[in-house]
Coordinates of C-alpha atoms in Angstrom, one line a residue:
M1 CA 37.9 19.2 -13.1
A2 CA 36.9 21.8 -10.7
Q3 CA 33.2 22.4 -10.5
T4 CA 32.0 25.5 -8.5
A5 CA 28.7 27.2 -8.0
A6 CA 28.6 30.4 -10.3
P7 CA 26.5 33.5 -10.4
A8 CA 24.1 33.5 -13.3
A9 CA 25.5 36.1 -16.1
P10 CA 23.1 38.2 -17.4
L11 CA 21.6 36.0 -19.9
L12 CA 21.4 32.8 -17.8
D13 CA 19.2 31.7 -14.9
R14 CA 20.8 29.4 -12.4
G15 CA 24.2 27.8 -13.3
V16 CA 27.2 25.8 -12.7
E17 CA 30.5 27.0 -14.0
V18 CA 33.4 24.2 -14.5
E19 CA 36.8 24.3 -15.2
T20 CA 38.2 22.9 -18.7
P21 CA 41.9 20.9 -18.7
E22 CA 42.8 24.5 -20.6
H23 CA 42.1 26.3 -17.3
V24 CA 39.1 28.2 -19.0
A25 CA 36.1 28.4 -17.1
I26 CA 32.8 27.2 -18.7
G27 CA 29.3 28.3 -17.7
Y28 CA 26.3 25.8 -18.1
V29 CA 22.6 26.8 -17.2
L30 CA 20.5 24.4 -15.0
A31 CA 17.3 23.2 -16.9
D32 CA 14.5 24.0 -15.1
L33 CA 12.0 21.6 -13.8
G34 CA 9.4 22.2 -16.3
S35 CA 11.8 21.8 -19.4
R36 CA 12.7 18.4 -17.8
F37 CA 9.1 17.2 -17.3
A38 CA 8.0 17.9 -20.6
A39 CA 11.1 16.2 -21.7
L40 CA 10.3 13.1 -19.8
L41 CA 6.7 13.5 -20.9
I42 CA 7.6 13.0 -24.6
D43 CA 9.9 10.1 -23.9
F44 CA 7.2 8.3 -22.0
L45 CA 5.1 8.8 -25.1
I46 CA 7.7 7.5 -27.2
L47 CA 8.4 4.8 -24.8
I48 CA 4.5 4.0 -24.6
G49 CA 4.5 3.6 -28.6
G50 CA 7.3 1.6 -28.6
G51 CA 5.5 -1.0 -26.0
L52 CA 2.4 -1.0 -27.9
L53 CA 4.3 -1.5 -31.0
F54 CA 6.0 -4.6 -29.5
G55 CA 3.2 -5.8 -27.6
F56 CA 0.2 -5.3 -30.1
G57 CA 1.5 -4.2 -33.4
L58 CA 4.0 -6.6 -34.7
P59 CA 1.7 -9.5 -33.1
W60 CA -1.2 -8.3 -35.0
L61 CA 1.5 -7.5 -38.3
M62 CA 2.7 -11.2 -38.1
D63 CA -0.7 -12.8 -37.5
E64 CA -2.4 -10.8 -40.5
L65 CA 0.4 -11.8 -42.7
G66 CA 0.3 -15.3 -41.5
I67 CA 4.1 -16.1 -42.6
L68 CA 5.0 -17.4 -39.0
P69 CA 4.9 -21.4 -38.6
E70 CA 2.9 -22.0 -35.6
A71 CA 5.9 -24.0 -33.9
L72 CA 7.8 -20.8 -34.1
E73 CA 5.0 -18.6 -32.3
G74 CA 6.6 -19.1 -28.8
A75 CA 10.1 -18.3 -30.4
W76 CA 8.8 -15.1 -32.0
T77 CA 6.8 -14.3 -28.9
A78 CA 9.7 -14.8 -26.7
I79 CA 11.9 -12.2 -29.1
L80 CA 9.4 -9.5 -28.6
V81 CA 9.4 -9.6 -25.2
A82 CA 12.9 -9.5 -25.2
L83 CA 13.1 -6.6 -27.5
G84 CA 10.4 -5.1 -25.5
F85 CA 12.4 -5.2 -22.2
L86 CA 15.7 -4.0 -23.9
W87 CA 13.3 -1.1 -25.5
T88 CA 12.1 0.1 -21.9
W89 CA 15.0 -0.3 -20.0
G90 CA 17.8 0.5 -22.7
Y91 CA 15.8 3.8 -24.4
F92 CA 17.3 6.3 -21.8
V93 CA 20.8 4.5 -21.4
Y94 CA 21.2 4.4 -25.2
F95 CA 20.4 7.8 -25.7
E96 CA 21.9 9.4 -22.9
G97 CA 25.4 7.6 -22.5
L98 CA 25.8 7.3 -26.8
R99 CA 24.1 10.2 -28.0
D100 CA 25.6 12.8 -26.1
G101 CA 23.3 13.2 -23.2
Q102 CA 20.2 13.5 -25.3
T103 CA 17.2 11.4 -25.7
P104 CA 14.5 12.4 -28.0
G105 CA 12.5 14.5 -25.4
K106 CA 15.5 16.5 -23.9
K107 CA 16.5 17.1 -27.6
R108 CA 13.3 18.5 -28.4
M109 CA 13.3 20.9 -25.1
G110 CA 16.5 22.2 -25.6
I111 CA 18.4 20.3 -22.7
R112 CA 21.0 17.4 -22.3
V113 CA 22.5 15.6 -19.1
V114 CA 26.4 16.2 -18.5
Q115 CA 29.0 15.1 -16.0
D116 CA 29.2 17.1 -12.9
G117 CA 32.8 18.1 -14.4
G118 CA 31.4 19.0 -17.7
Y119 CA 32.4 15.9 -19.7
P120 CA 29.7 13.9 -21.6
V121 CA 27.9 11.4 -19.6
D122 CA 29.0 7.9 -20.2
V123 CA 27.1 4.5 -20.3
R124 CA 27.9 3.9 -16.7
G125 CA 26.4 7.1 -15.6
A126 CA 23.7 6.9 -17.8
A127 CA 22.8 3.4 -16.4
I128 CA 23.1 4.9 -13.0
R129 CA 20.7 7.9 -13.5
N130 CA 18.0 5.8 -15.1
L131 CA 17.9 2.5 -12.7
L132 CA 17.5 5.0 -10.2
R133 CA 14.5 6.5 -11.8
L134 CA 12.5 3.8 -10.1
V135 CA 12.7 5.6 -7.1
D136 CA 12.3 8.9 -8.4
I137 CA 9.2 8.4 -9.9
Q138 CA 7.3 7.4 -6.9
P139 CA 4.8 7.2 -5.7
G140 CA 3.3 5.5 -7.9
A141 CA 4.9 6.5 -11.2
T142 CA 3.9 10.1 -10.2
C143 CA 7.5 11.6 -9.8
L144 CA 6.7 13.2 -6.8
F145 CA 9.5 11.7 -4.7
G146 CA 12.2 12.6 -7.7
G147 CA 10.5 16.5 -8.3
A148 CA 10.6 17.1 -4.3
V149 CA 14.4 16.3 -4.4
M150 CA 15.0 18.2 -7.3
M151 CA 13.1 21.6 -6.0
L152 CA 15.1 21.3 -2.9
H153 CA 18.7 20.6 -4.7
P154 CA 20.7 23.9 -5.6
Q155 CA 21.5 22.1 -8.9
T156 CA 17.9 20.7 -9.6
K157 CA 19.4 16.9 -9.1
R158 CA 17.2 14.0 -8.5
L159 CA 18.3 10.9 -6.8
G160 CA 19.5 9.5 -10.2
D161 CA 21.8 12.5 -10.6
L162 CA 23.3 12.4 -7.2
A163 CA 24.4 9.1 -7.3
A164 CA 25.3 9.2 -11.3
G165 CA 27.3 12.6 -10.8
T166 CA 25.5 14.2 -13.3
V167 CA 23.6 17.6 -13.9
V168 CA 20.9 18.4 -16.8
V169 CA 21.5 21.8 -18.3
R170 CA 20.0 23.9 -21.2
E171 CA 21.6 23.8 -24.3
R172 CA 23.0 27.0 -25.7
T173 CA 22.2 29.0 -28.8
D174 CA 24.0 31.8 -30.4
A175 CA 22.9 35.3 -29.5
P176 CA 23.5 38.2 -31.6
L177 CA 26.7 39.8 -31.0
P178 CA 27.0 43.5 -29.9
E179 CA 30.8 43.5 -31.1
E180 CA 29.7 42.3 -34.6
A181 CA 27.2 45.2 -35.3
A182 CA 29.3 47.9 -34.0
V183 CA 32.2 46.6 -35.8
A184 CA 30.2 46.6 -39.1
G185 CA 28.9 49.9 -38.1
D186 CA 25.1 49.0 -38.4
G187 CA 23.0 52.0 -38.7
A188 CA 20.8 50.0 -36.0
A189 CA 23.5 50.6 -33.4
V190 CA 23.5 54.5 -33.8
G191 CA 21.8 56.2 -30.8
P192 CA 21.1 55.3 -27.1
P193 CA 19.6 52.2 -25.8
R194 CA 15.6 52.4 -25.7
L195 CA 14.8 50.2 -22.8
A196 CA 15.7 50.6 -19.1
E197 CA 18.0 48.1 -17.4
A198 CA 14.5 45.9 -15.8
E199 CA 12.9 45.7 -19.5
W200 CA 16.3 44.8 -21.0
S201 CA 16.8 41.9 -18.7
A202 CA 13.4 40.7 -19.2
L203 CA 13.8 41.1 -23.3
S204 CA 17.1 39.2 -23.1
Q205 CA 16.1 36.3 -20.7
Y206 CA 12.8 35.8 -23.2
V207 CA 15.3 35.6 -26.3
A208 CA 17.9 33.3 -24.6
R209 CA 14.9 30.7 -23.3
R210 CA 12.2 31.2 -26.7
E211 CA 13.4 28.3 -28.1
G212 CA 12.8 26.1 -25.5
L213 CA 9.4 27.2 -25.1
A214 CA 6.3 25.4 -26.9
P215 CA 4.5 27.5 -29.7
E216 CA 1.4 27.5 -27.3
V217 CA 3.3 29.0 -24.5
R218 CA 5.8 31.7 -26.8
A219 CA 2.9 33.4 -28.8
P220 CA 0.8 34.7 -25.5
L221 CA 4.1 35.3 -23.6
S222 CA 5.4 37.4 -26.2
M223 CA 2.5 39.4 -26.6
R224 CA 2.7 40.1 -22.9
I225 CA 6.1 40.9 -22.9
L226 CA 5.9 43.3 -26.4
A227 CA 2.6 45.0 -24.2
H228 CA 5.3 46.3 -21.8
L229 CA 7.9 47.5 -24.2
D230 CA 5.4 48.9 -27.1
R231 CA 5.8 52.4 -26.2
H232 CA 9.7 52.3 -27.3
F233 CA 9.0 50.9 -30.6
A234 CA 5.5 52.5 -31.8
D235 CA 7.8 54.2 -34.7
H236 CA 9.9 51.2 -35.8
P237 CA 9.0 50.3 -39.1
Q238 CA 8.6 46.6 -38.9
R239 CA 6.6 46.8 -35.5
R240 CA 3.5 46.1 -37.5
V241 CA 4.8 43.7 -39.9
L242 CA 6.2 40.7 -37.7
A243 CA 4.6 38.6 -35.2
P244 CA 5.5 39.5 -31.6
D245 CA 7.9 36.6 -31.0
A246 CA 10.0 37.6 -34.1
F247 CA 9.9 41.3 -33.6
L248 CA 11.2 40.9 -29.9
V249 CA 14.1 38.9 -31.4
V250 CA 14.6 42.2 -33.9
A251 CA 14.0 44.2 -31.1
H252 CA 16.8 42.6 -29.0
R253 CA 19.3 42.1 -31.7
E254 CA 19.2 46.2 -32.3
E255 CA 19.1 46.7 -28.4
S256 CA 22.2 44.8 -28.1
A257 CA 24.1 46.8 -31.1
R258 CA 23.0 50.4 -29.2
R259 CA 24.3 49.3 -26.0
A260 CA 27.5 48.1 -27.2
A261 CA 27.9 51.3 -29.2
S262 CA 27.1 53.5 -26.4
G263 CA 29.0 51.5 -24.2
A264 CA 25.8 51.0 -21.7
V265 CA 26.9 47.4 -21.2
A266 CA 30.4 47.4 -22.0
R267 CA 32.9 47.5 -19.4
G268 CA 36.5 48.5 -19.1
G269 CA 38.3 47.2 -22.3
S270 CA 35.4 46.9 -24.5
G271 CA 37.4 48.6 -27.7
Q272 CA 39.7 45.3 -27.1
A273 CA 37.1 42.9 -27.2
R274 CA 36.0 44.5 -30.5
T275 CA 39.3 44.5 -31.9
L276 CA 39.5 40.8 -30.5
F277 CA 36.5 40.0 -32.4
R278 CA 37.5 41.6 -35.8
R279 CA 41.2 39.7 -35.5
Q280 CA 39.8 36.2 -34.7
K281 CA 36.3 36.2 -36.5
G282 CA 37.5 34.1 -38.9
T283 CA 39.3 31.8 -36.8
W284 CA 35.8 31.1 -34.7
E285 CA 34.0 30.7 -37.9
A286 CA 36.4 27.8 -39.2
Y287 CA 36.4 26.3 -35.6
R288 CA 32.5 26.5 -35.5
D289 CA 32.1 24.6 -39.3
L290 CA 34.9 21.8 -38.2
L291 CA 32.9 21.6 -34.9
G292 CA 29.6 21.2 -36.5
R293 CA 30.8 18.4 -38.9
A294 CA 32.4 16.7 -36.0
Q295 CA 29.3 17.0 -33.9
R296 CA 27.1 15.7 -36.9
D297 CA 29.7 12.5 -38.0
G298 CA 32.0 12.4 -35.2
L299 CA 35.4 13.4 -34.6
A300 CA 36.9 10.0 -35.4
K301 CA 35.6 10.4 -39.1
L302 CA 37.5 13.6 -39.8
P303 CA 40.5 13.2 -41.6
E304 CA 43.5 13.2 -39.3
H305 CA 44.8 16.7 -40.7
E306 CA 41.3 18.3 -39.7
V307 CA 41.7 16.3 -36.3
S308 CA 44.8 18.3 -35.4
R309 CA 43.6 21.3 -36.6
F310 CA 40.1 20.9 -35.0
G311 CA 42.3 20.6 -31.6
A312 CA 44.6 23.5 -32.4
L313 CA 41.3 25.7 -33.3
Y314 CA 39.7 24.2 -29.9
R315 CA 43.0 25.4 -27.7
E316 CA 42.8 28.9 -29.8
V317 CA 39.0 29.6 -29.0
A318 CA 39.6 28.5 -25.7
A319 CA 42.4 31.1 -25.2
D320 CA 40.0 33.8 -26.8
L321 CA 37.3 32.9 -24.1
A322 CA 39.7 33.5 -21.7
R323 CA 41.2 36.8 -23.2
A324 CA 37.3 38.1 -23.7
R325 CA 36.8 37.7 -20.3
T326 CA 39.8 40.0 -19.3
Y327 CA 39.1 42.4 -22.4
G328 CA 35.3 42.8 -21.0
G329 CA 33.8 41.3 -23.8
S330 CA 29.8 41.1 -24.0
P331 CA 27.7 38.7 -22.1
E332 CA 26.3 37.8 -25.7
L333 CA 30.3 37.0 -27.0
L334 CA 31.1 35.2 -23.9
Y335 CA 28.2 33.6 -24.1
T336 CA 28.9 32.5 -28.0
L337 CA 32.4 31.5 -27.2
E338 CA 31.5 29.5 -24.2
R339 CA 29.2 27.4 -26.3
A340 CA 32.0 26.9 -28.5
V341 CA 34.7 25.8 -26.1
G342 CA 32.1 23.4 -24.5
G343 CA 31.1 21.7 -27.6
G344 CA 34.8 21.2 -28.5
H345 CA 35.2 20.1 -24.9
N346 CA 32.5 17.4 -25.1
L347 CA 34.2 15.9 -27.9
L348 CA 37.6 16.1 -27.4
Y349 CA 37.1 14.9 -23.8
R350 CA 34.4 12.1 -24.6
P351 CA 34.7 8.9 -22.4
E352 CA 36.7 6.4 -24.6
A353 CA 34.3 3.9 -26.1
R354 CA 33.8 0.3 -24.7
T355 CA 34.4 -2.3 -26.9
W356 CA 32.8 -5.7 -26.9
A357 CA 36.3 -7.4 -25.9
A358 CA 36.3 -5.1 -23.2
L359 CA 33.0 -6.2 -22.2
K360 CA 33.9 -9.7 -22.4
H361 CA 37.0 -9.3 -20.4
W362 CA 35.0 -7.3 -17.6
L363 CA 32.3 -10.2 -17.3
V364 CA 34.4 -13.3 -17.4
A365 CA 37.2 -11.7 -15.0
G366 CA 36.2 -8.2 -13.8
F367 CA 32.9 -9.1 -12.2
P368 CA 34.1 -12.2 -10.1
A369 CA 36.8 -9.6 -8.8
L370 CA 34.8 -6.9 -8.2
V371 CA 32.7 -9.4 -6.3
R372 CA 35.3 -10.6 -4.0
K373 CA 36.4 -7.1 -3.5
R374 CA 33.1 -6.0 -2.1
W375 CA 32.3 -9.3 -0.3
R376 CA 31.4 -7.5 2.8
P377 CA 28.1 -5.8 1.7
V378 CA 27.5 -9.1 -0.5
A379 CA 27.5 -11.1 2.5
L380 CA 25.4 -8.7 4.3
A381 CA 22.8 -8.8 1.6
S382 CA 22.8 -12.7 1.4
A383 CA 22.4 -12.6 5.5
L384 CA 19.3 -10.4 5.0
F385 CA 17.9 -12.7 2.5
Y386 CA 18.6 -16.2 4.0
V387 CA 17.9 -15.3 7.7
P388 CA 14.6 -14.1 7.5
A389 CA 13.9 -17.0 4.9
L390 CA 15.0 -19.4 7.6
I391 CA 12.9 -17.4 10.8
S392 CA 9.8 -17.5 8.2
F393 CA 10.4 -21.2 7.4
G394 CA 10.2 -22.2 11.3
A395 CA 7.5 -19.8 11.6
T396 CA 5.4 -21.3 9.1
V397 CA 6.1 -24.8 9.9
A398 CA 4.9 -23.8 13.1
E399 CA 1.8 -21.9 12.6
P400 CA 0.9 -22.5 8.8
A401 CA -2.1 -20.2 9.0
I402 CA 0.3 -17.2 9.0
A403 CA 1.4 -18.1 5.6
R404 CA -1.8 -16.4 4.1
D405 CA -0.5 -13.1 5.2
F406 CA 2.3 -13.4 2.9
V407 CA 1.4 -15.6 -0.3
G408 CA -1.3 -14.9 -2.7
P409 CA -4.2 -17.4 -3.6
E410 CA -2.7 -18.5 -6.6
M411 CA 0.2 -20.0 -4.2
M412 CA -1.6 -22.0 -2.0
V413 CA -3.6 -23.6 -4.9
R414 CA -0.3 -24.6 -6.2
V415 CA 0.9 -26.1 -2.8
E416 CA -2.7 -27.6 -2.6
E417 CA -2.0 -29.2 -5.8
S418 CA 1.3 -30.2 -5.5
V419 CA 0.6 -33.5 -3.4
E420 CA -1.7 -34.7 -6.5
K421 CA 0.8 -33.8 -9.0
E422 CA 4.0 -35.4 -7.1
A423 CA 1.7 -38.8 -7.0
R424 CA 1.3 -38.3 -10.9
G425 CA 4.8 -37.9 -11.4
E426 CA 4.2 -34.5 -13.0
G427 CA 7.0 -31.3 -12.1
Y428 CA 5.7 -28.3 -10.5
V429 CA 5.8 -26.5 -13.7
E430 CA 5.8 -27.9 -17.0
E431 CA 5.6 -26.5 -20.7
E432 CA 5.4 -27.4 -24.1
V433 CA 8.6 -27.6 -25.8
P434 CA 7.4 -24.4 -28.4
L435 CA 6.6 -22.7 -25.6
M436 CA 9.6 -22.4 -23.6
P437 CA 11.4 -19.7 -25.2
L438 CA 8.7 -17.5 -24.2
L439 CA 9.0 -19.0 -20.7
A440 CA 12.3 -18.1 -20.7
S441 CA 12.1 -14.7 -21.9
R442 CA 9.7 -13.7 -19.5
L443 CA 11.8 -15.1 -16.6
V444 CA 14.8 -13.4 -17.7
S445 CA 13.0 -9.8 -17.9
N446 CA 11.6 -10.2 -14.4
N447 CA 14.5 -11.5 -12.5
V448 CA 16.5 -8.7 -14.1
Q449 CA 14.2 -6.3 -12.8
V450 CA 14.3 -7.7 -9.4
T451 CA 17.6 -7.0 -9.2
F452 CA 17.3 -3.6 -11.0
L453 CA 15.2 -2.7 -7.6
A454 CA 17.7 -4.3 -5.2
F455 CA 20.3 -1.9 -6.6
A456 CA 18.3 1.3 -6.7
A457 CA 16.5 1.0 -3.7
G458 CA 19.9 1.1 -2.0
I459 CA 19.8 5.0 -2.6
L460 CA 17.7 5.5 0.4
A461 CA 20.9 5.0 2.6
G462 CA 20.3 1.4 2.2
L463 CA 16.8 0.7 3.5
G464 CA 15.2 0.2 0.4
T465 CA 17.3 -2.7 -0.3
V466 CA 17.0 -3.9 3.1
W467 CA 13.2 -4.0 2.4
V468 CA 13.5 -6.0 -0.7
L469 CA 16.1 -8.8 0.5
V470 CA 14.0 -9.1 3.6
L471 CA 10.5 -9.0 1.7
N472 CA 11.9 -11.8 -0.8
G473 CA 13.5 -13.9 1.9
V474 CA 10.3 -13.9 4.1
L475 CA 8.3 -15.2 0.8
L476 CA 10.8 -17.9 -0.3
G477 CA 10.8 -19.4 3.2
T478 CA 7.3 -19.1 3.5
V479 CA 6.6 -20.8 0.0
S480 CA 9.1 -23.6 1.1
A481 CA 7.7 -24.4 4.5
L482 CA 4.0 -24.7 2.7
F483 CA 5.1 -27.4 0.6
H484 CA 7.1 -28.7 3.3
N485 CA 4.1 -29.2 5.3
E486 CA 2.6 -31.0 2.4
G487 CA 5.3 -33.3 2.5
T488 CA 6.5 -31.9 -1.2
L489 CA 9.6 -29.7 -0.6
L490 CA 11.4 -32.1 -2.9
H491 CA 9.0 -31.4 -5.6
L492 CA 9.2 -27.7 -5.4
Y493 CA 12.8 -27.6 -5.3
T494 CA 13.1 -30.2 -8.4
F495 CA 12.3 -27.0 -10.4
V496 CA 14.2 -24.3 -8.1
L497 CA 17.4 -25.7 -7.7
P498 CA 18.6 -26.1 -11.3
H499 CA 18.3 -22.2 -11.7
G500 CA 17.7 -20.7 -8.3
V501 CA 21.5 -21.1 -7.3
I502 CA 22.1 -18.7 -9.8
E503 CA 19.4 -16.6 -9.7
L504 CA 19.5 -16.2 -6.0
T505 CA 23.1 -15.4 -6.2
A506 CA 22.5 -12.6 -8.5
I507 CA 19.8 -11.3 -6.0
C508 CA 22.3 -11.3 -3.5
I509 CA 25.0 -9.5 -5.2
A510 CA 22.7 -7.1 -6.7
G511 CA 21.7 -6.4 -2.8
G512 CA 25.2 -6.2 -1.8
A513 CA 25.6 -3.5 -4.6
G514 CA 22.8 -1.4 -3.5
L515 CA 23.9 -1.7 0.0
W516 CA 27.1 -0.7 -1.0
M517 CA 26.0 2.6 -2.8
G518 CA 24.0 3.4 0.3
S519 CA 26.6 3.1 2.6
G520 CA 28.3 6.3 0.8
M521 CA 25.6 8.4 2.4
L522 CA 26.1 6.9 5.9
L523 CA 29.9 6.1 6.3
P524 CA 31.9 7.9 3.3
G525 CA 35.3 7.5 5.2
R526 CA 37.6 10.4 4.1
Q527 CA 35.4 11.3 1.2
T528 CA 32.2 13.6 1.0
R529 CA 29.2 12.0 1.0
G530 CA 28.5 13.2 -2.6
Q531 CA 31.8 11.7 -3.7
A532 CA 31.6 8.4 -1.8
L533 CA 28.0 8.0 -3.3
V534 CA 29.1 8.7 -6.9
E535 CA 32.2 6.4 -6.7
R536 CA 30.2 3.4 -5.2
A537 CA 27.3 3.8 -7.5
R538 CA 29.7 3.1 -10.4
E539 CA 31.2 0.2 -8.6
G540 CA 27.4 -0.6 -7.7
V541 CA 26.1 -0.5 -11.6
S542 CA 29.3 -2.7 -12.9
M543 CA 28.4 -5.3 -10.2
I544 CA 24.5 -5.2 -11.6
A545 CA 26.1 -5.5 -15.3
G546 CA 27.2 -9.1 -14.3
T547 CA 24.3 -10.1 -12.5
A548 CA 22.2 -9.4 -15.4
M549 CA 24.6 -12.1 -17.2
L550 CA 24.0 -14.6 -14.5
L551 CA 20.2 -13.8 -14.9
V552 CA 20.1 -14.7 -18.4
F553 CA 21.8 -17.7 -18.0
A554 CA 19.3 -18.6 -15.0
G555 CA 16.5 -17.9 -17.1
L556 CA 17.7 -20.0 -20.1
I557 CA 17.5 -23.1 -17.3
E558 CA 14.6 -22.0 -15.7
G559 CA 12.9 -21.7 -19.3
F560 CA 14.2 -24.9 -20.8
I561 CA 15.8 -27.4 -17.8
S562 CA 13.4 -26.7 -15.2
P563 CA 10.0 -27.2 -16.1
S564 CA 11.3 -30.0 -18.5
D565 CA 10.2 -33.9 -18.4
L566 CA 14.1 -34.5 -17.5
P567 CA 13.8 -37.2 -14.3
R568 CA 14.3 -35.7 -10.7
P569 CA 18.1 -37.1 -10.1
A570 CA 19.0 -35.4 -13.5
K571 CA 17.7 -32.3 -12.5
L572 CA 19.4 -32.3 -8.9
A573 CA 22.6 -33.3 -10.5
L574 CA 22.8 -30.3 -13.0
A575 CA 21.3 -27.9 -10.2
A576 CA 24.6 -29.1 -8.3
V577 CA 26.9 -28.9 -11.2
F578 CA 25.7 -25.4 -12.1
A579 CA 26.5 -24.5 -8.7
L580 CA 29.9 -26.0 -8.7
I581 CA 30.5 -23.7 -11.8
L582 CA 29.2 -20.5 -10.3
A583 CA 31.3 -21.1 -7.2
A584 CA 34.4 -21.6 -9.1
Y585 CA 33.8 -18.7 -11.6
L586 CA 33.0 -16.2 -8.5
A587 CA 36.1 -17.6 -6.3
F588 CA 38.9 -17.8 -8.6
S589 CA 38.2 -16.0 -12.3
G590 CA 39.6 -12.5 -12.6
R591 CA 42.6 -13.1 -10.3
D592 CA 45.4 -11.6 -13.1
A593 CA 46.5 -8.0 -13.1
A594 CA 44.4 -7.4 -15.9
A595 CA 41.1 -7.8 -13.7
R596 CA 42.5 -6.0 -10.7
A597 CA 43.2 -3.3 -13.2
A598 CA 39.7 -3.3 -14.5
V599 CA 38.3 -3.4 -10.9
E600 CA 40.4 -0.2 -9.9
E601 CA 39.0 1.6 -13.2
V602 CA 35.3 0.7 -12.2
A603 CA 35.6 3.9 -9.6
A604 CA 37.3 6.3 -12.0
R605 CA 35.6 9.4 -13.4

């Protein structure tokens, strides 16, 4: 589908225009910064409320009820930690990817996320734009970085939108149709227009945007607008009866009808537009009824004959939109038909839902095949991680004092205690069995977030990912050197190796995904930078899905095996087994034709 910037229609601000497969253009109005910030604020308040529920509300309730055995408290807390993690990271992805691009905040503000081509955003696109929120909210969760990018971009995109190939648009609301008033012979339409063009434009823009305004903003704004227009409506019978906001809606409807009847805004062929309205009004109403049901319940839940009828009506209304443009229909008529066609387009061309079987196949075969395909950025990420680790290891062994610049006092205490623990036969970390589920849950959450950051930072032309990899590599090398200097390196690695092989591999793959995404801005090849960024971001986020699976396994090992009282030979043997399984999985799994097809589909729009 082609996408081009389009001049704003009289009822719109800035917009974009896309072309449907039926070769009919649909205009979308770009959401403004204020609406997007207000929606984000509402969503953040909901997120905070959910976080308080998982962090304090449910634990307090269970404690008050006293129905949870003490032996299960660790498992219950682990479940709450996992739910809190899914709530925090899944909120935006779920609502935007599976609820037609609208979170509760966006729905309240009347805005929506769509793909650049006008299609509904899919789960992958929603995941990309919201993982990159880690960068957009900087510095320090102030959102200044993302806000600056949005102000500079002609389509108000933040970095997450650039990588996901999405745009945030304003929801459409029905406007009164001058053709309907003219056809009905409404008496209010008799007479010339009351307002000058500038006054009419201001009134139209207010009515088009009023639904998205908060009541405390709408009331004073309507009073100010009416104060400028009051001289035209001094004799209107409803002027002293209705509130300013309600009266402006009435005034807009009547002025629209007056202008349609007098031909003030009608272009050549306005009579043809009224004929089209008269002839097709029943069809449009039938289509609108089916569209409403399909949007509410889902197109798949309609009976088969109604789905076929919906498709036929959609094509007919799309053709009517093209005719209305040719006939010079009013902006309100075009706007209403565009809204109807856009709603049907989103339903008919919604991305096919992913099944659990498809997800399983991707994790088993598609993910390792994609890692092999993109081995170069993964190898570069591994070098950026392990080379600084080796350098910092050597430097710290030679000069232990420099370690204090990289590790905190808690780690220094652990290093100092390692000699005594090793002498007593204790492990680096030991947890009581009831607390192991809690440890595993927290470790999985923390490690997954590290990979999210390694990927998201790649949007900064890969430099952010380089920083994350080098910093973590230096930290690993420094800590390892401190234990080596105390003669307790094996004490540390007995704990680290069982889960560390999987965990560090996942971080390197995530870093490779970030570098691959960032390369779209530096080395786009024969594509535009925007196209390369979107395509490589889609591959990258698919790699992140695979690393999340690896980190779940690593977290379970780190929570249940690494801190257990198994003897050292057993832990090291398990570490070798896990490493061999991981190597075999990445090297040999997914070499069939179906896996290769899944990898090729990853970057498809």
